[in-house]
């Protein structure tokens, strides 16, 4: 079988050449046949054709001819008709040998897409050719794992003090885990992990080289529809322990450190903006905010209504934990003039999430809010930290009202450093996952709280555990 190259002048020339050769071969075969040319034309017909297999990205197309002859097949996303289809199609297959049965295997198709194809026994004609269409299968990866309603747990550090490559997915509605649905090509902790327009981006962070942790600028993109990885353009600099969010067509990063020693590498008022759609691997832009951004590491932060909320973290100069909060506006490249409320306990390595119900959600009238949970209150300027004082604090900040205050909610059942926090909008609950209850000892425990009354609680210890303990990871959902 033969596949023509596409979208070039040479491809069209090659098509004409092959078609000419194909017709010539047919003429020679007819000339040498025991039957006369006229008799063979009268007897030759297409006896059947169709698809014997249709997958997500491939299909097998067959054609049955009444006599031994050559076969030809063209396919396209546009309807095909006649000889012009062969010259206009970018995808044509020709059989090399004569036969009654011809099978054409087609690869590189798009999932859930209609394709038109035309088959031929020797030549065009009402009885020697036929055309039909098929639709490739839907990519059912997300359906198999209920990925659109699930919580994805990405990165972090495991029990061996190594970065975790496995991505685990938790379906809170079915109360079931789907383990190791994908492997991060470059496993990292303390990364800026962002869901953006169908893909999970793992940006920067820290990787393990031998016994040492090393900061990274690597950017890897996981297409949740296709279950595929792509290496994107590296960051302009290394960055770990910062905040990453999706806003419009772009991803924004603030805070964090360019080194593992935060006293030498914490960025001051720097903003990184990434557009994945520019070029084949995306484009980074680095600039300075018009107003000061906290020079801290391991803050809690999330995006809501075009505003990036961030709170807590530890100061680059001495590693002390802070409780103050601010808001960065990417559209204006500035922080707000309002003095935002501080949370109720200075800590770093805090889990955070924005609760942002939509009109299509089961509980669309719930209040928008910014949640913080866990962390460590002790000072430390290393990454990973060399000592922790885990916290059981939980703070709730309702946005869009004038009170501007963090309410102190019910304490967690255990004090936890660097867990993750995410929402199940179907269950109306926030889920706190993993973290470390002592230095470098991760847990696999899950706690949840009912968001119908997020201040009253209490937190519930879930009976199901994480597939593997981890801390310094990220939990995300892909339905926002």
Short mmCIF file of C-alpha atoms in Angstrom, two decimals:
data_model
loop_
_atom_site.label_atom_id
_atom_site.label_comp_id
_atom_site.label_asym_id
_atom_site.label_seq_id
_atom_site.Cartn_x
_atom_site.Cartn_y
_atom_site.Cartn_z
CA UNK A 1 0.00 0.00 0.00
CA UNK A 2 1.04 3.57 -0.61
CA UNK A 3 0.35 6.81 1.25
CA UNK A 4 0.77 10.08 -0.53
CA UNK A 5 2.29 13.03 1.35
CA UNK A 6 -0.11 15.90 1.83
CA UNK A 7 -0.33 19.66 1.40
CA UNK A 8 2.49 20.22 -1.03
CA UNK A 9 3.06 20.76 -4.75
CA UNK A 10 5.28 17.67 -4.83
CA UNK A 11 2.48 15.61 -3.32
CA UNK A 12 0.10 16.61 -6.13
CA UNK A 13 2.71 15.83 -8.79
CA UNK A 14 3.33 12.47 -7.13
CA UNK A 15 -0.39 11.75 -7.09
CA UNK A 16 -0.71 12.37 -10.82
CA UNK A 17 2.34 10.18 -11.45
CA UNK A 18 1.03 7.29 -9.36
CA UNK A 19 -2.44 7.53 -10.87
CA UNK A 20 -0.92 7.43 -14.35
CA UNK A 21 1.19 4.45 -13.33
CA UNK A 22 -1.85 2.78 -11.83
CA UNK A 23 -3.84 3.18 -15.02
CA UNK A 24 -0.85 1.93 -17.03
CA UNK A 25 -0.55 -1.20 -14.89
CA UNK A 26 -4.23 -1.86 -15.39
CA UNK A 27 -3.86 -1.47 -19.15
CA UNK A 28 -0.93 -3.89 -19.24
CA UNK A 29 -2.78 -6.39 -17.08
CA UNK A 30 -5.80 -6.22 -19.36
CA UNK A 31 -3.62 -6.62 -22.46
CA UNK A 32 -1.94 -9.75 -21.07
CA UNK A 33 -5.17 -11.24 -19.73
CA UNK A 34 -6.58 -14.45 -21.24
CA UNK A 35 -9.83 -12.54 -21.48
CA UNK A 36 -10.21 -9.74 -23.93
CA UNK A 37 -10.31 -6.18 -22.60
CA UNK A 38 -13.96 -5.87 -23.54
CA UNK A 39 -14.91 -9.17 -21.91
CA UNK A 40 -13.08 -8.29 -18.67
CA UNK A 41 -14.76 -4.91 -18.47
CA UNK A 42 -18.11 -6.58 -18.88
CA UNK A 43 -17.43 -9.08 -16.08
CA UNK A 44 -15.57 -6.86 -13.59
CA UNK A 45 -17.65 -5.34 -10.84
CA UNK A 46 -17.40 -4.40 -7.19
CA UNK A 47 -19.04 -7.10 -5.10
CA UNK A 48 -18.75 -5.42 -1.74
CA UNK A 49 -16.95 -2.82 0.33
CA UNK A 50 -17.07 -1.31 3.79
CA UNK A 51 -15.22 -0.97 7.08
CA UNK A 52 -14.06 -4.03 8.99
CA UNK A 53 -12.74 -2.00 11.92
CA UNK A 54 -13.29 1.53 13.22
CA UNK A 55 -11.27 2.82 16.17
CA UNK A 56 -10.58 6.20 17.71
CA UNK A 57 -7.71 7.06 15.36
CA UNK A 58 -7.70 4.27 12.77
CA UNK A 59 -9.95 2.27 10.45
CA UNK A 60 -9.71 -0.72 8.09
CA UNK A 61 -11.50 -0.37 4.74
CA UNK A 62 -12.04 -3.38 2.44
CA UNK A 63 -13.19 -3.81 -1.15
CA UNK A 64 -14.18 -7.06 -2.90
CA UNK A 65 -13.80 -7.24 -6.68
CA UNK A 66 -15.39 -9.86 -8.94
CA UNK A 67 -12.08 -10.60 -10.68
CA UNK A 68 -8.43 -10.27 -9.81
CA UNK A 69 -7.43 -6.67 -10.35
CA UNK A 70 -5.83 -3.74 -8.57
CA UNK A 71 -7.68 -1.71 -5.94
CA UNK A 72 -7.65 1.96 -5.06
CA UNK A 73 -9.06 3.91 -2.11
CA UNK A 74 -9.24 7.61 -1.25
CA UNK A 75 -10.51 9.18 1.97
CA UNK A 76 -11.06 12.69 3.27
CA UNK A 77 -13.00 14.72 5.82
CA UNK A 78 -14.81 16.23 2.80
CA UNK A 79 -17.17 14.29 0.50
CA UNK A 80 -15.47 12.54 -2.45
CA UNK A 81 -16.87 12.03 -5.93
CA UNK A 82 -15.17 10.64 -9.00
CA UNK A 83 -11.66 11.00 -10.37
CA UNK A 84 -11.42 14.55 -9.02
CA UNK A 85 -11.58 13.00 -5.57
CA UNK A 86 -8.31 11.21 -6.19
CA UNK A 87 -6.55 14.37 -7.26
CA UNK A 88 -8.16 16.45 -4.52
CA UNK A 89 -7.71 14.03 -1.65
CA UNK A 90 -4.61 14.16 0.51
CA UNK A 91 -4.98 10.52 1.45
CA UNK A 92 -4.98 7.81 -1.20
CA UNK A 93 -4.05 4.13 -1.03
CA UNK A 94 -3.27 1.87 -3.99
CA UNK A 95 -2.79 -1.90 -3.88
CA UNK A 96 0.48 -3.14 -5.33
CA UNK A 97 -0.71 -6.60 -6.36
CA UNK A 98 -3.78 -7.87 -8.14
CA UNK A 99 -6.42 -9.66 -6.15
CA UNK A 100 -10.11 -9.99 -5.53
CA UNK A 101 -9.84 -8.79 -1.93
CA UNK A 102 -8.14 -5.54 -0.90
CA UNK A 103 -7.71 -4.19 2.63
CA UNK A 104 -6.62 -0.62 3.30
CA UNK A 105 -5.49 0.24 6.83
CA UNK A 106 -5.84 3.93 7.69
CA UNK A 107 -4.10 5.53 10.69
CA UNK A 108 -3.70 9.02 12.13
CA UNK A 109 -7.41 9.87 12.18
CA UNK A 110 -9.16 12.18 14.62
CA UNK A 111 -11.54 10.75 17.26
CA UNK A 112 -15.28 11.33 16.79
CA UNK A 113 -14.85 12.62 13.23
CA UNK A 114 -16.71 11.72 10.02
CA UNK A 115 -14.56 10.57 7.10
CA UNK A 116 -15.66 9.96 3.51
CA UNK A 117 -14.04 7.26 1.41
CA UNK A 118 -14.27 5.98 -2.16
CA UNK A 119 -13.07 2.56 -3.37
CA UNK A 120 -12.37 1.29 -6.86
CA UNK A 121 -11.92 -2.02 -8.63
CA UNK A 122 -9.60 -1.14 -11.49
CA UNK A 123 -11.39 1.97 -12.67
CA UNK A 124 -14.20 4.43 -12.09
CA UNK A 125 -17.65 3.24 -12.98
CA UNK A 126 -21.07 2.63 -11.60
CA UNK A 127 -20.38 -1.05 -10.94
CA UNK A 128 -16.65 -0.83 -10.26
CA UNK A 129 -16.55 1.87 -7.58
CA UNK A 130 -18.42 2.88 -4.47
CA UNK A 131 -18.37 5.54 -1.78
CA UNK A 132 -19.45 5.70 1.84
CA UNK A 133 -18.55 7.39 5.14
CA UNK A 134 -17.78 6.39 8.72
CA UNK A 135 -17.33 8.12 12.07
CA UNK A 136 -14.35 7.30 14.25
CA UNK A 137 -15.06 6.27 17.82
CA UNK A 138 -15.19 8.82 20.60
CA UNK A 139 -12.11 8.89 22.79
CA UNK A 140 -13.54 7.07 25.80
CA UNK A 141 -10.56 7.59 28.13
CA UNK A 142 -12.42 10.21 30.18
CA UNK A 143 -15.61 8.14 30.17
CA UNK A 144 -13.81 5.08 31.52
CA UNK A 145 -12.52 7.01 34.53
CA UNK A 146 -15.43 9.46 34.93
CA UNK A 147 -12.75 12.06 34.44
CA UNK A 148 -15.03 15.04 33.92
CA UNK A 149 -16.47 14.80 37.43
CA UNK A 150 -13.37 13.36 39.09
CA UNK A 151 -10.51 14.85 41.10
CA UNK A 152 -7.07 14.36 39.53
CA UNK A 153 -4.12 14.00 41.91
CA UNK A 154 -0.85 15.03 40.30
CA UNK A 155 2.81 15.01 41.36
CA UNK A 156 4.16 15.29 44.87
CA UNK A 157 6.49 13.24 47.05
CA UNK A 158 5.90 9.65 48.11
CA UNK A 159 6.99 7.40 50.95
CA UNK A 160 10.46 6.89 49.45
CA UNK A 161 11.04 10.65 49.34
CA UNK A 162 10.99 10.52 45.54
CA UNK A 163 8.72 12.48 43.17
CA UNK A 164 5.66 10.51 42.08
CA UNK A 165 5.06 9.93 38.36
CA UNK A 166 1.64 8.28 38.66
CA UNK A 167 -1.51 10.36 38.22
CA UNK A 168 -4.42 8.96 40.23
CA UNK A 169 -8.04 9.93 39.62
CA UNK A 170 -10.77 9.90 42.28
CA UNK A 171 -14.46 9.78 41.39
CA UNK A 172 -16.22 11.19 44.49
CA UNK A 173 -19.67 10.31 43.16
CA UNK A 174 -18.83 6.64 42.69
CA UNK A 175 -16.38 6.71 45.62
CA UNK A 176 -13.75 4.90 43.55
CA UNK A 177 -10.13 5.47 42.54
CA UNK A 178 -8.66 4.95 39.07
CA UNK A 179 -5.00 4.33 39.72
CA UNK A 180 -2.06 5.36 37.58
CA UNK A 181 -4.12 6.58 34.61
CA UNK A 182 -1.03 8.36 33.27
CA UNK A 183 2.68 8.73 34.05
CA UNK A 184 4.33 12.15 34.21
CA UNK A 185 7.36 11.99 31.88
CA UNK A 186 9.39 14.18 34.26
CA UNK A 187 8.11 13.50 37.80
CA UNK A 188 8.19 16.59 40.03
CA UNK A 189 7.01 18.06 43.32
CA UNK A 190 6.31 21.72 44.21
CA UNK A 191 5.32 22.32 40.58
CA UNK A 192 2.86 24.87 39.25
CA UNK A 193 0.13 22.49 38.06
CA UNK A 194 -2.73 24.02 36.07
CA UNK A 195 -5.76 22.73 34.20
CA UNK A 196 -6.22 24.84 31.07
CA UNK A 197 -8.63 24.23 28.19
CA UNK A 198 -8.64 20.45 28.07
CA UNK A 199 -5.08 19.84 29.25
CA UNK A 200 -3.16 19.53 32.50
CA UNK A 201 0.05 21.56 32.49
CA UNK A 202 2.84 20.58 34.88
CA UNK A 203 5.15 23.57 34.98
CA UNK A 204 8.53 23.77 36.68
CA UNK A 205 8.77 22.39 40.19
CA UNK A 206 11.57 20.29 41.64
CA UNK A 207 12.91 16.96 40.42
CA UNK A 208 15.25 14.47 42.05
CA UNK A 209 18.78 14.03 40.70
CA UNK A 210 20.50 11.33 42.72
CA UNK A 211 19.97 12.31 46.33
CA UNK A 212 19.50 16.01 45.56
CA UNK A 213 16.44 18.04 44.66
CA UNK A 214 16.93 20.36 41.69
CA UNK A 215 14.64 23.16 40.48
CA UNK A 216 13.14 22.78 37.00
CA UNK A 217 11.81 24.83 34.09
CA UNK A 218 10.33 21.86 32.23
CA UNK A 219 6.74 22.20 30.97
CA UNK A 220 4.72 19.09 30.11
CA UNK A 221 1.17 19.05 28.83
CA UNK A 222 -1.26 16.17 29.29
CA UNK A 223 -4.17 16.16 26.84
CA UNK A 224 -7.02 14.73 28.89
CA UNK A 225 -9.08 14.01 25.76
CA UNK A 226 -6.42 12.04 23.90
CA UNK A 227 -4.51 10.68 26.89
CA UNK A 228 -1.30 12.04 25.35
CA UNK A 229 1.74 13.95 26.60
CA UNK A 230 3.51 16.81 24.85
CA UNK A 231 6.69 18.61 25.84
CA UNK A 232 6.03 22.35 25.68
CA UNK A 233 8.40 25.32 25.60
CA UNK A 234 10.51 25.56 28.75
CA UNK A 235 9.96 28.42 31.18
CA UNK A 236 12.35 31.38 30.82
CA UNK A 237 13.77 30.42 34.25
CA UNK A 238 13.43 27.59 36.74
CA UNK A 239 10.54 27.97 39.18
CA UNK A 240 9.25 25.91 42.10
CA UNK A 241 6.78 26.58 44.90
CA UNK A 242 4.84 29.26 42.98
CA UNK A 243 1.18 29.66 42.05
CA UNK A 244 -0.18 28.83 38.60
CA UNK A 245 -3.66 29.63 37.28
CA UNK A 246 -5.63 29.57 34.04
CA UNK A 247 -7.16 32.85 32.90
CA UNK A 248 -8.75 33.26 29.48
CA UNK A 249 -6.44 31.95 26.78
CA UNK A 250 -3.32 32.01 28.96
CA UNK A 251 -1.65 30.62 32.07
CA UNK A 252 -0.20 32.96 34.71
CA UNK A 253 2.44 32.20 37.35
CA UNK A 254 3.48 34.32 40.33
CA UNK A 255 5.69 33.89 43.43
CA UNK A 256 7.97 30.90 44.02
CA UNK A 257 11.74 30.53 43.83
CA UNK A 258 14.18 29.98 40.96
CA UNK A 259 16.48 27.97 43.28
CA UNK A 260 16.05 25.40 46.01
CA UNK A 261 17.43 27.94 48.49
CA UNK A 262 14.62 30.46 48.69
CA UNK A 263 16.90 33.15 50.15
CA UNK A 264 18.73 33.42 46.81
CA UNK A 265 16.07 32.72 44.20
CA UNK A 266 12.61 33.96 45.21
CA UNK A 267 11.18 36.11 42.44
CA UNK A 268 10.24 39.71 43.24
CA UNK A 269 7.10 40.99 41.50
CA UNK A 270 7.74 38.82 38.44
CA UNK A 271 4.85 37.47 36.37
CA UNK A 272 5.17 34.62 33.86
CA UNK A 273 2.52 34.41 31.16
CA UNK A 274 2.21 31.38 28.90
CA UNK A 275 0.07 31.00 25.77
CA UNK A 276 0.03 27.32 24.70
CA UNK A 277 -1.51 28.18 21.31
CA UNK A 278 1.37 30.26 19.97
CA UNK A 279 3.58 28.15 17.73
CA UNK A 280 3.87 24.41 18.15
CA UNK A 281 5.02 24.46 21.79
CA UNK A 282 3.59 27.68 23.22
CA UNK A 283 5.19 31.00 24.08
CA UNK A 284 6.37 32.48 27.39
CA UNK A 285 6.43 36.17 28.31
CA UNK A 286 8.07 37.42 31.51
CA UNK A 287 7.39 40.87 32.97
CA UNK A 288 7.14 42.86 36.20
CA UNK A 289 3.89 43.58 38.03
CA UNK A 290 2.89 47.23 38.42
CA UNK A 291 2.50 46.61 42.16
CA UNK A 292 4.37 44.46 44.65
CA UNK A 293 3.55 40.74 44.88
CA UNK A 294 4.44 38.90 48.08
CA UNK A 295 7.96 37.41 47.67
CA UNK A 296 6.99 34.08 49.19
CA UNK A 297 7.07 30.36 48.63
CA UNK A 298 4.34 27.73 49.05
CA UNK A 299 1.38 30.10 49.29
CA UNK A 300 -2.21 29.03 48.75
CA UNK A 301 -3.82 30.53 45.67
CA UNK A 302 -6.53 30.14 43.04
CA UNK A 303 -8.41 32.03 40.32
CA UNK A 304 -11.95 33.39 40.52
CA UNK A 305 -13.70 35.84 38.18
CA UNK A 306 -10.44 37.13 36.74
CA UNK A 307 -8.84 37.63 40.17
CA UNK A 308 -5.96 35.56 41.54
CA UNK A 309 -6.34 35.18 45.31
CA UNK A 310 -3.21 34.22 47.27
CA UNK A 311 -2.52 33.88 50.99
CA UNK A 312 -0.01 32.57 53.52
CA UNK A 313 3.37 31.20 52.45
CA UNK A 314 6.85 31.83 53.84
CA UNK A 315 8.99 34.90 53.28
CA UNK A 316 12.07 34.45 51.11
CA UNK A 317 14.50 36.25 53.45
CA UNK A 318 14.00 34.18 56.61
CA UNK A 319 11.45 31.43 55.89
CA UNK A 320 8.92 32.80 58.38
CA UNK A 321 5.27 31.89 57.79
CA UNK A 322 2.75 34.65 57.04
CA UNK A 323 -1.05 34.98 57.12
CA UNK A 324 -1.56 38.02 54.88
CA UNK A 325 -3.58 37.85 51.67
CA UNK A 326 -3.69 39.75 48.39
CA UNK A 327 -5.29 39.63 44.95
CA UNK A 328 -3.52 39.96 41.58
CA UNK A 329 -5.46 41.10 38.51
CA UNK A 330 -3.83 39.68 35.35
CA UNK A 331 -5.83 41.97 33.04
CA UNK A 332 -4.45 45.08 34.79
CA UNK A 333 -1.10 43.57 35.79
CA UNK A 334 -1.54 44.87 39.32
CA UNK A 335 -2.63 43.85 42.78
CA UNK A 336 -5.79 45.38 44.24
CA UNK A 337 -5.70 48.57 46.31
CA UNK A 338 -7.94 46.97 48.93
CA UNK A 339 -6.19 45.60 52.02
CA UNK A 340 -7.33 41.99 51.93
CA UNK A 341 -8.11 40.11 55.12
CA UNK A 342 -5.45 37.87 56.63
CA UNK A 343 -6.24 34.24 57.25
CA UNK A 344 -6.42 33.06 60.85
CA UNK A 345 -3.04 31.35 61.16
CA UNK A 346 0.32 32.12 59.56
CA UNK A 347 1.42 29.01 57.67
CA UNK A 348 2.98 27.72 54.47
CA UNK A 349 2.38 24.56 52.44
CA UNK A 350 -1.32 25.27 52.79
CA UNK A 351 -3.93 23.58 50.59
CA UNK A 352 -6.26 25.98 48.79
CA UNK A 353 -9.18 26.01 46.37
CA UNK A 354 -11.74 28.45 44.97
CA UNK A 355 -15.37 27.34 45.13
CA UNK A 356 -16.99 28.77 42.02
CA UNK A 357 -20.45 27.28 41.24
CA UNK A 358 -21.88 27.68 37.73
CA UNK A 359 -25.50 27.91 36.64
CA UNK A 360 -25.31 24.35 35.29
CA UNK A 361 -24.13 22.90 38.63
CA UNK A 362 -26.49 21.07 41.03
CA UNK A 363 -26.10 23.91 43.56
CA UNK A 364 -25.59 27.05 41.46
CA UNK A 365 -26.64 29.47 44.21
CA UNK A 366 -23.89 28.55 46.67
CA UNK A 367 -21.59 31.44 47.56
CA UNK A 368 -18.25 31.83 45.82
CA UNK A 369 -15.42 31.37 48.29
CA UNK A 370 -11.70 30.87 48.90
CA UNK A 371 -10.78 27.92 51.17
CA UNK A 372 -7.49 27.22 52.99
CA UNK A 373 -6.60 24.11 55.01
CA UNK A 374 -3.58 22.59 56.73
CA UNK A 375 0.03 23.74 56.28
CA UNK A 376 3.00 24.28 58.61
CA UNK A 377 3.52 27.16 61.03
CA UNK A 378 7.27 26.77 61.56
CA UNK A 379 10.01 28.78 59.84
CA UNK A 380 12.21 27.10 57.23
CA UNK A 381 14.03 28.32 54.13
CA UNK A 382 14.86 24.93 52.59
CA UNK A 383 12.95 23.11 49.89
CA UNK A 384 11.94 20.46 50.75
CA UNK A 385 11.68 21.75 54.30
CA UNK A 386 13.81 20.15 57.01
CA UNK A 387 11.26 20.61 59.81
CA UNK A 388 7.52 21.18 60.06
CA UNK A 389 4.87 22.05 62.62
CA UNK A 390 1.72 20.75 60.92
CA UNK A 391 -1.51 22.72 61.22
CA UNK A 392 -5.13 21.61 61.49
CA UNK A 393 -6.50 25.08 60.71
CA UNK A 394 -9.26 25.62 58.15
CA UNK A 395 -10.23 29.08 56.85
CA UNK A 396 -13.20 30.15 54.75
CA UNK A 397 -13.33 33.46 52.87
CA UNK A 398 -16.56 34.39 51.11
CA UNK A 399 -15.92 36.59 48.09
CA UNK A 400 -18.17 39.24 46.59
CA UNK A 401 -19.33 40.69 49.90
CA UNK A 402 -18.15 43.68 51.92
CA UNK A 403 -17.18 41.87 55.14
CA UNK A 404 -13.64 41.02 53.88
CA UNK A 405 -12.92 38.46 56.58
CA UNK A 406 -11.61 34.90 56.83
CA UNK A 407 -13.90 32.83 59.02
CA UNK A 408 -12.29 30.12 61.10
CA UNK A 409 -14.03 26.84 60.37
CA UNK A 410 -13.89 23.47 62.14
CA UNK A 411 -10.40 22.09 62.68
CA UNK A 412 -9.20 19.21 60.54
CA UNK A 413 -9.26 15.79 62.22
CA UNK A 414 -5.44 15.82 62.02
CA UNK A 415 -2.71 18.40 61.54
CA UNK A 416 -1.44 18.10 57.94
CA UNK A 417 1.38 19.79 55.98
CA UNK A 418 1.12 20.35 52.20
CA UNK A 419 -2.08 18.40 51.39
CA UNK A 420 -4.28 19.18 48.38
CA UNK A 421 -7.82 20.54 48.31
CA UNK A 422 -10.44 20.30 45.56
CA UNK A 423 -14.21 20.47 45.04
CA UNK A 424 -16.78 17.92 43.93
CA UNK A 425 -19.61 20.09 42.60
CA UNK A 426 -21.83 17.01 42.22
CA UNK A 427 -21.38 16.03 45.88
CA UNK A 428 -21.22 19.62 47.16
CA UNK A 429 -18.13 18.75 49.19
CA UNK A 430 -14.50 19.85 49.44
CA UNK A 431 -11.96 17.01 49.62
CA UNK A 432 -8.63 17.34 51.44
CA UNK A 433 -6.19 14.68 50.27
CA UNK A 434 -2.86 13.43 51.56
CA UNK A 435 -0.20 15.67 53.03
CA UNK A 436 2.41 14.90 55.70
CA UNK A 437 1.67 14.60 59.41
CA UNK A 438 5.39 14.57 60.27
CA UNK A 439 8.52 15.50 58.35
CA UNK A 440 8.65 13.62 55.02
CA UNK A 441 6.04 11.06 56.13
CA UNK A 442 3.10 11.36 53.71
CA UNK A 443 -0.39 10.12 54.44
CA UNK A 444 -3.08 8.59 52.22
CA UNK A 445 -6.04 9.86 54.28
CA UNK A 446 -8.93 11.83 52.77
CA UNK A 447 -11.13 14.30 54.66
CA UNK A 448 -14.17 16.13 53.29
CA UNK A 449 -16.54 18.89 54.37
CA UNK A 450 -20.10 19.68 53.29
CA UNK A 451 -20.21 23.00 51.42
CA UNK A 452 -23.90 23.45 52.18
CA UNK A 453 -22.58 24.85 55.46
CA UNK A 454 -18.80 25.19 55.10
CA UNK A 455 -18.35 26.92 58.46
CA UNK A 456 -20.28 24.47 60.64
CA UNK A 457 -18.74 21.29 59.26
CA UNK A 458 -17.60 18.95 60.63
CA UNK A 459 -14.86 17.39 58.54
CA UNK A 460 -15.54 13.77 57.69
CA UNK A 461 -12.83 11.12 57.46
CA UNK A 462 -13.52 9.16 54.28
CA UNK A 463 -13.39 5.37 54.45
CA UNK A 464 -11.59 5.16 51.12
CA UNK A 465 -7.86 5.89 51.00
CA UNK A 466 -5.63 7.35 48.30
CA UNK A 467 -3.87 4.72 46.15
CA UNK A 468 -0.53 6.02 47.43
CA UNK A 469 0.51 8.49 50.16
CA UNK A 470 1.84 11.81 48.88
CA UNK A 471 2.47 15.43 49.87
CA UNK A 472 3.49 18.60 48.00
CA UNK A 473 1.13 17.52 45.22
CA UNK A 474 -1.83 19.13 43.48
CA UNK A 475 -5.48 18.13 43.13
CA UNK A 476 -7.42 19.52 40.17
CA UNK A 477 -10.72 19.11 38.36
CA UNK A 478 -11.27 19.48 34.62
CA UNK A 479 -14.88 20.69 34.49
CA UNK A 480 -13.99 24.35 35.06
#
